[in-house]
Amino acid sequence: MADDNPLEPTSPKEPVYNDTPNIARVRSLLNQKSKVVVTDGREFFGFFVCVDKDKNMILTATEEHHRGKVRYVGLVMIPGPHLKSWATFKPDPSMYI
């Protein structure tokens, strides 16, 4: 009868994904610190949030580096056609302290 009680706590279930190896790889990079270089030479350093089928990418908590100047841009969408390169950094445990 415990299954019929809507107030009884249930354990959260992990979602099941039927990903291709490439999608699984991209999913593993979510929320990782990333460096994105665009075609005009600007570099963006932020946390990878998502990408779509057209390679449009979203980063959060992002800094833009261009010609020796740095500015905070926050949430940024980088159009796929302007994406030149993308790299991720290993998580630094000290950033969680």
Tab-separated table of C-alpha atoms in Angstrom:
chain	number	residue	atom	x	y	z
A	1	MET	CA	0.000	0.000	0.000
A	2	ALA	CA	2.978	2.323	0.461
A	3	ASP	CA	3.145	2.695	-3.335
A	4	ASP	CA	-0.323	4.284	-3.292
A	5	ASN	CA	0.641	7.059	-0.865
A	6	PRO	CA	1.471	10.220	-2.887
A	7	LEU	CA	3.085	11.815	0.177
A	8	GLU	CA	5.648	9.067	0.706
A	9	PRO	CA	9.073	10.129	-0.552
A	10	THR	CA	10.446	8.306	-3.546
A	11	SER	CA	14.036	7.990	-4.622
A	12	PRO	CA	14.945	10.106	-7.646
A	13	LYS	CA	15.553	8.114	-10.791
A	14	GLU	CA	18.471	8.836	-13.042
A	15	PRO	CA	17.389	9.615	-16.606
A	16	VAL	CA	18.209	6.973	-19.182
A	17	TYR	CA	19.782	8.254	-22.387
A	18	ASN	CA	20.198	6.305	-25.605
A	19	ASP	CA	23.053	8.463	-26.840
A	20	THR	CA	25.427	7.927	-29.692
A	21	PRO	CA	29.092	7.976	-28.595
A	22	ASN	CA	29.480	11.561	-29.854
A	23	ILE	CA	26.438	12.825	-27.963
A	24	ALA	CA	27.602	11.023	-24.826
A	25	ARG	CA	30.994	12.747	-25.177
A	26	VAL	CA	29.420	16.192	-25.503
A	27	ARG	CA	27.077	15.460	-22.567
A	28	SER	CA	30.146	14.615	-20.439
A	29	LEU	CA	31.508	18.115	-21.123
A	30	LEU	CA	28.470	19.959	-19.753
A	31	ASN	CA	29.326	22.574	-17.104
A	32	GLN	CA	33.054	22.316	-17.771
A	33	LYS	CA	35.277	25.374	-18.137
A	34	SER	CA	35.794	25.937	-21.855
A	35	LYS	CA	37.753	28.102	-24.244
A	36	VAL	CA	36.064	28.971	-27.522
A	37	VAL	CA	37.853	30.820	-30.324
A	38	VAL	CA	35.741	32.520	-32.984
A	39	THR	CA	36.638	33.436	-36.558
A	40	ASP	CA	37.440	37.095	-35.781
A	41	GLY	CA	40.094	36.040	-33.237
A	42	ARG	CA	38.179	36.662	-30.013
A	43	GLU	CA	38.471	34.065	-27.248
A	44	PHE	CA	35.681	33.255	-24.809
A	45	PHE	CA	36.312	31.529	-21.481
A	46	GLY	CA	33.196	30.238	-19.733
A	47	PHE	CA	31.251	27.182	-18.645
A	48	PHE	CA	29.730	25.057	-21.413
A	49	VAL	CA	25.928	24.972	-21.123
A	50	CYS	CA	24.654	23.596	-24.433
A	51	VAL	CA	25.081	23.196	-28.160
A	52	ASP	CA	22.487	22.531	-30.839
A	53	LYS	CA	22.532	20.648	-34.133
A	54	ASP	CA	23.763	23.801	-35.928
A	55	LYS	CA	26.752	24.048	-33.557
A	56	ASN	CA	25.432	27.198	-31.868
A	57	MET	CA	27.028	27.108	-28.438
A	58	ILE	CA	26.063	28.712	-25.137
A	59	LEU	CA	28.556	29.538	-22.385
A	60	THR	CA	27.792	31.048	-18.985
A	61	ALA	CA	29.940	33.127	-16.600
A	62	THR	CA	31.959	34.072	-19.679
A	63	GLU	CA	34.893	36.416	-20.223
A	64	GLU	CA	35.781	37.744	-23.669
A	65	HIS	CA	39.493	38.186	-24.460
A	66	HIS	CA	40.377	40.329	-27.472
A	67	ARG	CA	43.533	42.278	-28.316
A	68	GLY	CA	44.816	42.158	-24.752
A	69	LYS	CA	41.561	43.373	-23.217
A	70	VAL	CA	39.266	41.288	-21.033
A	71	ARG	CA	35.603	41.935	-20.345
A	72	TYR	CA	32.925	39.969	-18.559
A	73	VAL	CA	30.022	39.141	-20.902
A	74	GLY	CA	28.057	36.651	-18.752
A	75	LEU	CA	25.795	34.390	-20.802
A	76	VAL	CA	26.839	34.278	-24.448
A	77	MET	CA	25.634	32.438	-27.554
A	78	ILE	CA	28.269	31.757	-30.177
A	79	PRO	CA	26.835	31.095	-33.651
A	80	GLY	CA	28.048	27.812	-35.132
A	81	PRO	CA	29.411	29.367	-38.350
A	82	HIS	CA	31.727	31.586	-36.241
A	83	LEU	CA	33.057	28.747	-34.081
A	84	LYS	CA	36.720	28.134	-34.917
A	85	SER	CA	37.864	25.948	-31.988
A	86	TRP	CA	36.638	24.654	-28.648
A	87	ALA	CA	38.660	23.226	-25.757
A	88	THR	CA	37.687	22.206	-22.240
A	89	PHE	CA	39.767	22.276	-19.079
A	90	LYS	CA	39.993	19.601	-16.427
A	91	PRO	CA	37.967	20.665	-13.394
A	92	ASP	CA	40.061	22.315	-10.690
A	93	PRO	CA	38.906	20.983	-7.305
A	94	SER	CA	39.800	24.294	-5.632
A	95	MET	CA	37.040	26.077	-7.544
A	96	TYR	CA	34.465	24.239	-5.424
A	97	ILE	CA	35.908	25.389	-2.079
